[in-house]
Amino acid sequence: MKNKFIVIEGLEGAGKTTAHTVVVSVLQEYNINNIVLTREPGGTPLAERLRILIKQSVDGEKICDKAELLMIYAARIQLIENVIKPALARGAWVIGDRHDFSSQAYQAGGRGLDMQLINTLRHIILGDFSPDLTLYLDITPEISLHRIYQRGQLDRIEQESLNFFQRVREHYLKVSAVDSKVIIIDATQNLKTVKLSLQKVLYNWLENLNL
Ligand code: T5A
């Protein structure tokens, strides 16, 4: 299959929305117009309901870390089975705003859940399904918090401490360093420079695919 699943990852406010636009426009330059955009958690009616529960909780009830993890995986498998796999099967390219790498970073790194638990869950639920390319937009937690504070009201996860986001970032960087399918983009630069970096990486990657 020539069509691919590309994922954009990073802390809150890293610029994933902008990156989506850049990926779409680069693909279009290659005459790739059959593109499906997804986001996680979310992307199906059930997964979108779970997204609200994950981001906001219910009546202030504390969500324990393992319940959060399971809701995220429930949303993810709904999205994979009902949207991503069918899209790939009919030849579409899929661009995901977050995927499993987020669970490794937030639930293992941030929450401190056992990586073995997450690996087991991933293996059982997702099998060997994984993105062809992940673009990790790296920013510091300080920049992330600055950008999300400017946006206004914070959701349940955005209210976590600076230390939490430091652990998330450290985990992103640790895994990125050993996974050849993850490319790190310095997203602390201005938007124009980040855009150019993304384009460069994508042109290079697409050329190597020999489409
Ligand atoms: N989660 C998710 C988990 O814990 N585990 C999981 O497995 C998964 C899948 C999802 C939440 O769920 C958690 C992580 C999250 O907390 P979300 O809303 O989908 O929540 O994700 P967010 O990361 O919160 O989305 P954001 O909209 O905050 O981030 P973006 O899309 O990266 O940010 P963007 O592009 O909207 O930019 C934010 C602002 O910053 C500016 C933009 O203009 C915008 O105003 N900006 C820049 N400014 C200057 N220079 C740059 N280079 C800039 N880039 C962006």
PDB file of C-alpha atoms and ligand atoms in Angstrom:
ATOM      1  CA  MET A   1       0.000   0.000   0.000  1.00  0.00           C
ATOM      2  CA  LYS A   2       1.349   3.397  -0.936  1.00  0.00           C
ATOM      3  CA  ASN A   3      -0.980   5.344   1.316  1.00  0.00           C
ATOM      4  CA  LYS A   4       0.254   5.970   4.834  1.00  0.00           C
ATOM      5  CA  PHE A   5      -0.770   6.836   8.378  1.00  0.00           C
ATOM      6  CA  ILE A   6       1.035   9.950   9.633  1.00  0.00           C
ATOM      7  CA  VAL A   7       0.683  11.128  13.232  1.00  0.00           C
ATOM      8  CA  ILE A   8       1.441  14.500  14.772  1.00  0.00           C
ATOM      9  CA  GLU A   9       2.362  14.512  18.445  1.00  0.00           C
ATOM     10  CA  GLY A  10       3.429  16.983  21.097  1.00  0.00           C
ATOM     11  CA  LEU A  11       2.495  18.802  24.253  1.00  0.00           C
ATOM     12  CA  GLU A  12      -0.546  21.068  24.441  1.00  0.00           C
ATOM     13  CA  GLY A  13      -0.020  24.117  22.242  1.00  0.00           C
ATOM     14  CA  ALA A  14       2.891  22.527  20.352  1.00  0.00           C
ATOM     15  CA  GLY A  15       1.283  23.558  17.068  1.00  0.00           C
ATOM     16  CA  LYS A  16      -0.317  20.288  15.979  1.00  0.00           C
ATOM     17  CA  THR A  17      -3.210  22.103  14.309  1.00  0.00           C
ATOM     18  CA  THR A  18      -0.829  24.152  12.162  1.00  0.00           C
ATOM     19  CA  ALA A  19       1.222  21.047  11.408  1.00  0.00           C
ATOM     20  CA  HIS A  20      -1.898  19.295  10.110  1.00  0.00           C
ATOM     21  CA  THR A  21      -2.353  22.052   7.536  1.00  0.00           C
ATOM     22  CA  VAL A  22       1.276  21.794   6.458  1.00  0.00           C
ATOM     23  CA  VAL A  23       1.108  18.004   6.053  1.00  0.00           C
ATOM     24  CA  VAL A  24      -2.064  18.281   3.969  1.00  0.00           C
ATOM     25  CA  SER A  25      -0.577  20.939   1.685  1.00  0.00           C
ATOM     26  CA  VAL A  26       2.651  18.959   1.151  1.00  0.00           C
ATOM     27  CA  LEU A  27       0.682  15.806   0.322  1.00  0.00           C
ATOM     28  CA  GLN A  28      -1.411  17.800  -2.137  1.00  0.00           C
ATOM     29  CA  GLU A  29       1.778  18.893  -3.892  1.00  0.00           C
ATOM     30  CA  TYR A  30       2.315  15.175  -4.516  1.00  0.00           C
ATOM     31  CA  ASN A  31      -1.239  14.944  -5.923  1.00  0.00           C
ATOM     32  CA  ILE A  32      -2.394  13.132  -2.810  1.00  0.00           C
ATOM     33  CA  ASN A  33      -5.888  14.454  -2.190  1.00  0.00           C
ATOM     34  CA  ASN A  34      -7.595  11.474  -0.616  1.00  0.00           C
ATOM     35  CA  ILE A  35      -6.823  12.447   2.980  1.00  0.00           C
ATOM     36  CA  VAL A  36      -8.638  11.654   6.216  1.00  0.00           C
ATOM     37  CA  LEU A  37      -7.948  13.728   9.339  1.00  0.00           C
ATOM     38  CA  THR A  38      -8.392  12.202  12.786  1.00  0.00           C
ATOM     39  CA  ARG A  39      -7.852  13.279  16.353  1.00  0.00           C
ATOM     40  CA  GLU A  40      -7.393  11.385  19.621  1.00  0.00           C
ATOM     41  CA  PRO A  41      -9.109  10.866  21.836  1.00  0.00           C
ATOM     42  CA  GLY A  42     -12.082  11.207  19.504  1.00  0.00           C
ATOM     43  CA  GLY A  43     -12.980  10.834  15.868  1.00  0.00           C
ATOM     44  CA  THR A  44     -16.088   8.622  16.153  1.00  0.00           C
ATOM     45  CA  PRO A  45     -19.356   9.399  17.964  1.00  0.00           C
ATOM     46  CA  LEU A  46     -18.449   7.106  20.868  1.00  0.00           C
ATOM     47  CA  ALA A  47     -14.813   8.225  20.967  1.00  0.00           C
ATOM     48  CA  GLU A  48     -15.917  11.877  21.005  1.00  0.00           C
ATOM     49  CA  ARG A  49     -18.131  11.136  24.040  1.00  0.00           C
ATOM     50  CA  LEU A  50     -15.161   9.489  25.721  1.00  0.00           C
ATOM     51  CA  ARG A  51     -13.039  12.542  24.841  1.00  0.00           C
ATOM     52  CA  ILE A  52     -15.421  14.736  26.837  1.00  0.00           C
ATOM     53  CA  LEU A  53     -15.243  12.358  29.816  1.00  0.00           C
ATOM     54  CA  ILE A  54     -11.444  12.186  29.606  1.00  0.00           C
ATOM     55  CA  LYS A  55     -10.967  15.934  29.323  1.00  0.00           C
ATOM     56  CA  GLN A  56     -13.686  17.014  31.750  1.00  0.00           C
ATOM     57  CA  SER A  57     -14.660  14.148  34.075  1.00  0.00           C
ATOM     58  CA  VAL A  58     -18.242  13.761  35.435  1.00  0.00           C
ATOM     59  CA  ASP A  59     -19.583  15.744  38.389  1.00  0.00           C
ATOM     60  CA  GLY A  60     -16.032  16.330  39.579  1.00  0.00           C
ATOM     61  CA  GLU A  61     -15.440  12.598  40.186  1.00  0.00           C
ATOM     62  CA  LYS A  62     -11.743  11.829  40.359  1.00  0.00           C
ATOM     63  CA  ILE A  63     -10.681   9.712  37.403  1.00  0.00           C
ATOM     64  CA  CYS A  64      -8.076   7.178  38.467  1.00  0.00           C
ATOM     65  CA  ASP A  65      -5.101   6.799  36.171  1.00  0.00           C
ATOM     66  CA  LYS A  66      -5.982   3.301  34.996  1.00  0.00           C
ATOM     67  CA  ALA A  67      -9.566   4.316  34.178  1.00  0.00           C
ATOM     68  CA  GLU A  68      -8.167   7.199  32.136  1.00  0.00           C
ATOM     69  CA  LEU A  69      -5.884   4.801  30.291  1.00  0.00           C
ATOM     70  CA  LEU A  70      -8.720   2.376  29.537  1.00  0.00           C
ATOM     71  CA  MET A  71     -11.025   5.130  28.275  1.00  0.00           C
ATOM     72  CA  ILE A  72      -8.259   6.355  25.988  1.00  0.00           C
ATOM     73  CA  TYR A  73      -7.707   2.863  24.587  1.00  0.00           C
ATOM     74  CA  ALA A  74     -11.467   2.339  24.157  1.00  0.00           C
ATOM     75  CA  ALA A  75     -11.627   5.565  22.142  1.00  0.00           C
ATOM     76  CA  ARG A  76      -8.516   4.607  20.176  1.00  0.00           C
ATOM     77  CA  ILE A  77      -9.681   1.183  19.089  1.00  0.00           C
ATOM     78  CA  GLN A  78     -13.071   2.587  18.043  1.00  0.00           C
ATOM     79  CA  LEU A  79     -11.251   5.099  15.861  1.00  0.00           C
ATOM     80  CA  ILE A  80      -8.848   2.544  14.410  1.00  0.00           C
ATOM     81  CA  GLU A  81     -11.482  -0.060  13.574  1.00  0.00           C
ATOM     82  CA  ASN A  82     -14.228   2.283  12.389  1.00  0.00           C
ATOM     83  CA  VAL A  83     -12.276   5.062  10.698  1.00  0.00           C
ATOM     84  CA  ILE A  84      -8.526   4.582  10.252  1.00  0.00           C
ATOM     85  CA  LYS A  85      -8.367   1.012   8.971  1.00  0.00           C
ATOM     86  CA  PRO A  86     -11.316   1.461   6.554  1.00  0.00           C
ATOM     87  CA  ALA A  87      -9.749   4.691   5.261  1.00  0.00           C
ATOM     88  CA  LEU A  88      -6.378   3.030   4.703  1.00  0.00           C
ATOM     89  CA  ALA A  89      -8.092   0.052   3.044  1.00  0.00           C
ATOM     90  CA  ARG A  90      -9.755   2.303   0.481  1.00  0.00           C
ATOM     91  CA  GLY A  91      -6.457   4.021  -0.293  1.00  0.00           C
ATOM     92  CA  ALA A  92      -6.771   7.216   1.747  1.00  0.00           C
ATOM     93  CA  TRP A  93      -3.897   8.794   3.628  1.00  0.00           C
ATOM     94  CA  VAL A  94      -4.655   9.325   7.295  1.00  0.00           C
ATOM     95  CA  ILE A  95      -3.233  12.177   9.339  1.00  0.00           C
ATOM     96  CA  GLY A  96      -3.747  11.772  13.059  1.00  0.00           C
ATOM     97  CA  ASP A  97      -3.671  14.470  15.714  1.00  0.00           C
ATOM     98  CA  ARG A  98      -2.176  12.265  18.461  1.00  0.00           C
ATOM     99  CA  HIS A  99      -2.137   8.453  18.659  1.00  0.00           C
ATOM    100  CA  ASP A 100      -0.586   5.796  20.858  1.00  0.00           C
ATOM    101  CA  PHE A 101       2.611   7.764  21.467  1.00  0.00           C
ATOM    102  CA  SER A 102       0.478  10.154  23.569  1.00  0.00           C
ATOM    103  CA  SER A 103      -0.443   7.305  25.916  1.00  0.00           C
ATOM    104  CA  GLN A 104       3.187   6.406  26.385  1.00  0.00           C
ATOM    105  CA  ALA A 105       4.074  10.038  27.102  1.00  0.00           C
ATOM    106  CA  TYR A 106       1.073  11.092  29.226  1.00  0.00           C
ATOM    107  CA  GLN A 107       0.004   7.890  30.957  1.00  0.00           C
ATOM    108  CA  ALA A 108       3.455   6.323  31.448  1.00  0.00           C
ATOM    109  CA  GLY A 109       5.578   9.482  31.550  1.00  0.00           C
ATOM    110  CA  GLY A 110       3.115  11.923  33.104  1.00  0.00           C
ATOM    111  CA  ARG A 111       0.971   9.674  35.281  1.00  0.00           C
ATOM    112  CA  GLY A 112       3.753   7.213  36.052  1.00  0.00           C
ATOM    113  CA  LEU A 113       1.799   4.117  35.006  1.00  0.00           C
ATOM    114  CA  ASP A 114       3.864   1.003  34.409  1.00  0.00           C
ATOM    115  CA  MET A 115       5.154   0.960  30.828  1.00  0.00           C
ATOM    116  CA  GLN A 116       4.719  -2.799  30.825  1.00  0.00           C
ATOM    117  CA  LEU A 117       0.979  -2.343  31.471  1.00  0.00           C
ATOM    118  CA  ILE A 118       0.719   0.047  28.533  1.00  0.00           C
ATOM    119  CA  ASN A 119       2.780  -2.204  26.261  1.00  0.00           C
ATOM    120  CA  THR A 120       0.584  -5.172  27.148  1.00  0.00           C
ATOM    121  CA  LEU A 121      -2.586  -3.205  26.559  1.00  0.00           C
ATOM    122  CA  ARG A 122      -1.264  -1.902  23.266  1.00  0.00           C
ATOM    123  CA  HIS A 123      -0.277  -5.391  22.163  1.00  0.00           C
ATOM    124  CA  ILE A 124      -3.670  -6.868  23.064  1.00  0.00           C
ATOM    125  CA  ILE A 125      -5.836  -4.028  21.770  1.00  0.00           C
ATOM    126  CA  LEU A 126      -3.892  -2.635  18.805  1.00  0.00           C
ATOM    127  CA  GLY A 127      -1.784  -5.633  17.781  1.00  0.00           C
ATOM    128  CA  ASP A 128       0.910  -4.511  15.364  1.00  0.00           C
ATOM    129  CA  PHE A 129      -1.059  -1.516  14.081  1.00  0.00           C
ATOM    130  CA  SER A 130       1.142   1.594  14.200  1.00  0.00           C
ATOM    131  CA  PRO A 131       1.797   4.821  12.265  1.00  0.00           C
ATOM    132  CA  ASP A 132       4.190   4.929   9.319  1.00  0.00           C
ATOM    133  CA  LEU A 133       5.555   8.269  10.464  1.00  0.00           C
ATOM    134  CA  THR A 134       5.226  10.333  13.631  1.00  0.00           C
ATOM    135  CA  LEU A 135       6.144  13.999  13.672  1.00  0.00           C
ATOM    136  CA  TYR A 136       6.855  14.957  17.265  1.00  0.00           C
ATOM    137  CA  LEU A 137       6.655  18.729  17.791  1.00  0.00           C
ATOM    138  CA  ASP A 138       8.983  19.398  20.678  1.00  0.00           C
ATOM    139  CA  ILE A 139       8.360  22.396  22.936  1.00  0.00           C
ATOM    140  CA  THR A 140       9.230  23.029  26.565  1.00  0.00           C
ATOM    141  CA  PRO A 141       6.463  22.654  29.162  1.00  0.00           C
ATOM    142  CA  GLU A 142       6.919  26.350  29.957  1.00  0.00           C
ATOM    143  CA  ILE A 143       6.051  27.329  26.376  1.00  0.00           C
ATOM    144  CA  SER A 144       3.189  24.824  26.355  1.00  0.00           C
ATOM    145  CA  LEU A 145       1.647  26.224  29.527  1.00  0.00           C
ATOM    146  CA  HIS A 146       2.149  29.798  28.330  1.00  0.00           C
ATOM    147  CA  ARG A 147       0.243  29.032  25.112  1.00  0.00           C
ATOM    148  CA  ILE A 148      -2.603  27.190  26.811  1.00  0.00           C
ATOM    149  CA  TYR A 149      -3.019  29.848  29.517  1.00  0.00           C
ATOM    150  CA  GLN A 150      -3.433  32.408  26.739  1.00  0.00           C
ATOM    151  CA  ARG A 151      -6.286  30.306  25.320  1.00  0.00           C
ATOM    152  CA  GLY A 152      -8.407  30.615  28.448  1.00  0.00           C
ATOM    153  CA  GLN A 153     -10.156  27.895  30.449  1.00  0.00           C
ATOM    154  CA  LEU A 154      -8.067  24.784  31.098  1.00  0.00           C
ATOM    155  CA  ASP A 155      -9.365  21.219  30.852  1.00  0.00           C
ATOM    156  CA  ARG A 156      -8.675  18.460  33.400  1.00  0.00           C
ATOM    157  CA  ILE A 157      -5.321  17.421  31.918  1.00  0.00           C
ATOM    158  CA  GLU A 158      -4.187  20.962  31.116  1.00  0.00           C
ATOM    159  CA  GLN A 159      -4.508  21.752  34.832  1.00  0.00           C
ATOM    160  CA  GLU A 160      -1.649  19.348  35.638  1.00  0.00           C
ATOM    161  CA  SER A 161       1.591  20.717  37.086  1.00  0.00           C
ATOM    162  CA  LEU A 162       4.725  21.838  35.273  1.00  0.00           C
ATOM    163  CA  ASN A 163       6.433  18.689  36.610  1.00  0.00           C
ATOM    164  CA  PHE A 164       3.770  16.517  34.977  1.00  0.00           C
ATOM    165  CA  PHE A 165       4.414  18.099  31.566  1.00  0.00           C
ATOM    166  CA  GLN A 166       8.169  17.855  32.129  1.00  0.00           C
ATOM    167  CA  ARG A 167       7.786  14.095  32.588  1.00  0.00           C
ATOM    168  CA  VAL A 168       5.563  13.890  29.499  1.00  0.00           C
ATOM    169  CA  ARG A 169       8.158  15.705  27.417  1.00  0.00           C
ATOM    170  CA  GLU A 170      11.032  13.605  28.777  1.00  0.00           C
ATOM    171  CA  HIS A 171       9.146  10.469  27.791  1.00  0.00           C
ATOM    172  CA  TYR A 172       8.426  11.816  24.310  1.00  0.00           C
ATOM    173  CA  LEU A 173      12.120  12.584  23.840  1.00  0.00           C
ATOM    174  CA  LYS A 174      13.289   9.254  25.288  1.00  0.00           C
ATOM    175  CA  VAL A 175      11.129   7.216  22.926  1.00  0.00           C
ATOM    176  CA  SER A 176      11.792   9.500  19.932  1.00  0.00           C
ATOM    177  CA  ALA A 177      15.523   8.916  20.353  1.00  0.00           C
ATOM    178  CA  VAL A 178      15.177   5.174  19.731  1.00  0.00           C
ATOM    179  CA  ASP A 179      12.263   4.977  17.290  1.00  0.00           C
ATOM    180  CA  SER A 180      13.321   5.543  13.691  1.00  0.00           C
ATOM    181  CA  LYS A 181       9.717   6.252  12.663  1.00  0.00           C
ATOM    182  CA  VAL A 182       9.580   9.313  14.909  1.00  0.00           C
ATOM    183  CA  ILE A 183      11.036  12.610  13.699  1.00  0.00           C
ATOM    184  CA  ILE A 184      11.563  15.432  16.186  1.00  0.00           C
ATOM    185  CA  ILE A 185      10.682  18.947  15.054  1.00  0.00           C
ATOM    186  CA  ASP A 186      11.886  21.908  17.115  1.00  0.00           C
ATOM    187  CA  ALA A 187       8.538  23.637  17.645  1.00  0.00           C
ATOM    188  CA  THR A 188       9.934  26.319  19.962  1.00  0.00           C
ATOM    189  CA  GLN A 189      10.806  28.325  16.843  1.00  0.00           C
ATOM    190  CA  ASN A 190       8.412  30.793  15.219  1.00  0.00           C
ATOM    191  CA  LEU A 191       5.520  29.410  13.165  1.00  0.00           C
ATOM    192  CA  LYS A 192       7.188  30.162   9.818  1.00  0.00           C
ATOM    193  CA  THR A 193      10.357  28.272  10.779  1.00  0.00           C
ATOM    194  CA  VAL A 194       8.399  25.326  12.192  1.00  0.00           C
ATOM    195  CA  LYS A 195       6.440  25.173   8.948  1.00  0.00           C
ATOM    196  CA  LEU A 196       9.671  25.115   6.896  1.00  0.00           C
ATOM    197  CA  SER A 197      11.127  22.371   9.110  1.00  0.00           C
ATOM    198  CA  LEU A 198       8.004  20.276   8.649  1.00  0.00           C
ATOM    199  CA  GLN A 199       8.034  20.745   4.891  1.00  0.00           C
ATOM    200  CA  LYS A 200      11.701  19.755   4.667  1.00  0.00           C
ATOM    201  CA  VAL A 201      11.185  16.593   6.696  1.00  0.00           C
ATOM    202  CA  LEU A 202       8.092  15.617   4.727  1.00  0.00           C
ATOM    203  CA  TYR A 203       9.671  16.221   1.296  1.00  0.00           C
ATOM    204  CA  ASN A 204      12.591  14.049   2.320  1.00  0.00           C
ATOM    205  CA  TRP A 205      10.373  11.288   3.693  1.00  0.00           C
ATOM    206  CA  LEU A 206       8.075  11.290   0.657  1.00  0.00           C
ATOM    207  CA  GLU A 207      11.013  11.207  -1.768  1.00  0.00           C
ATOM    208  CA  ASN A 208      12.310   8.097  -0.040  1.00  0.00           C
ATOM    209  CA  LEU A 209       8.939   6.384  -0.456  1.00  0.00           C
ATOM    210  CA  ASN A 210       9.312   6.469  -4.254  1.00  0.00           C
ATOM    211  CA  LEU A 211       5.592   7.011  -4.751  1.00  0.00           C
TER     212      LEU A 211
HETATM  213  N1  T5A B   1      -4.121  12.527  25.931  1.00  0.00           N
HETATM  214  C1  T5A B   1      -4.409  12.205  24.646  1.00  0.00           C
HETATM  215  C2  T5A B   1      -3.559  11.601  26.804  1.00  0.00           C
HETATM  216  O1  T5A B   1      -3.334  11.896  27.967  1.00  0.00           O
HETATM  217  N2  T5A B   1      -3.250  10.350  26.324  1.00  0.00           N
HETATM  218  C3  T5A B   1      -3.530   9.969  25.047  1.00  0.00           C
HETATM  219  O2  T5A B   1      -3.241   8.817  24.663  1.00  0.00           O
HETATM  220  C4  T5A B   1      -4.132  10.932  24.179  1.00  0.00           C
HETATM  221  C5  T5A B   1      -4.438  10.563  22.764  1.00  0.00           C
HETATM  222  C6  T5A B   1      -6.074  15.858  24.192  1.00  0.00           C
HETATM  223  C7  T5A B   1      -5.674  15.660  25.633  1.00  0.00           C
HETATM  224  O3  T5A B   1      -5.673  14.273  25.909  1.00  0.00           O
HETATM  225  C8  T5A B   1      -4.429  13.876  26.411  1.00  0.00           C
HETATM  226  C9  T5A B   1      -3.455  14.918  25.939  1.00  0.00           C
HETATM  227  C10 T5A B   1      -4.277  16.171  25.902  1.00  0.00           C
HETATM  228  O4  T5A B   1      -4.261  16.746  27.186  1.00  0.00           O
HETATM  229  P1  T5A B   1      -6.288  17.893  22.636  1.00  0.00           P
HETATM  230  O5  T5A B   1      -7.137  19.105  22.764  1.00  0.00           O
HETATM  231  O6  T5A B   1      -6.573  17.003  21.519  1.00  0.00           O
HETATM  232  O7  T5A B   1      -6.351  17.172  24.034  1.00  0.00           O
HETATM  233  O8  T5A B   1      -4.788  18.199  22.509  1.00  0.00           O
HETATM  234  P2  T5A B   1      -4.017  19.471  22.794  1.00  0.00           P
HETATM  235  O9  T5A B   1      -2.607  19.130  22.697  1.00  0.00           O
HETATM  236  O10 T5A B   1      -4.505  20.052  24.091  1.00  0.00           O
HETATM  237  O11 T5A B   1      -4.436  20.447  21.606  1.00  0.00           O
HETATM  238  P3  T5A B   1      -3.956  21.893  21.474  1.00  0.00           P
HETATM  239  O12 T5A B   1      -4.945  22.565  20.580  1.00  0.00           O
HETATM  240  O13 T5A B   1      -3.668  22.536  22.777  1.00  0.00           O
HETATM  241  O14 T5A B   1      -2.545  21.767  20.848  1.00  0.00           O
HETATM  242  P4  T5A B   1      -2.027  22.038  19.431  1.00  0.00           P
HETATM  243  O15 T5A B   1      -3.023  21.647  18.393  1.00  0.00           O
HETATM  244  O16 T5A B   1      -0.694  21.451  19.354  1.00  0.00           O
HETATM  245  O17 T5A B   1      -1.875  23.607  19.443  1.00  0.00           O
HETATM  246  P5  T5A B   1      -2.341  24.635  18.348  1.00  0.00           P
HETATM  247  O18 T5A B   1      -1.792  24.313  17.030  1.00  0.00           O
HETATM  248  O19 T5A B   1      -3.822  24.824  18.472  1.00  0.00           O
HETATM  249  O20 T5A B   1      -1.606  25.917  18.922  1.00  0.00           O
HETATM  250  C11 T5A B   1      -1.987  26.491  20.128  1.00  0.00           C
HETATM  251  C12 T5A B   1      -1.656  27.972  20.090  1.00  0.00           C
HETATM  252  O21 T5A B   1      -0.265  28.173  20.013  1.00  0.00           O
HETATM  253  C13 T5A B   1       0.072  28.940  18.869  1.00  0.00           C
HETATM  254  C14 T5A B   1      -1.104  28.793  17.912  1.00  0.00           C
HETATM  255  O22 T5A B   1      -1.216  29.881  17.031  1.00  0.00           O
HETATM  256  C15 T5A B   1      -2.260  28.699  18.880  1.00  0.00           C
HETATM  257  O23 T5A B   1      -2.661  29.975  19.277  1.00  0.00           O
HETATM  258  N3  T5A B   1       1.308  28.423  18.287  1.00  0.00           N
HETATM  259  C16 T5A B   1       2.447  29.106  18.173  1.00  0.00           C
HETATM  260  N4  T5A B   1       2.771  30.365  18.543  1.00  0.00           N
HETATM  261  C17 T5A B   1       4.036  30.744  18.286  1.00  0.00           C
HETATM  262  N5  T5A B   1       4.985  29.982  17.700  1.00  0.00           N
HETATM  263  C18 T5A B   1       4.694  28.725  17.315  1.00  0.00           C
HETATM  264  N6  T5A B   1       5.641  27.955  16.732  1.00  0.00           N
HETATM  265  C19 T5A B   1       3.366  28.237  17.561  1.00  0.00           C
HETATM  266  N7  T5A B   1       2.751  27.046  17.328  1.00  0.00           N
HETATM  267  C20 T5A B   1       1.491  27.178  17.776  1.00  0.00           C
END
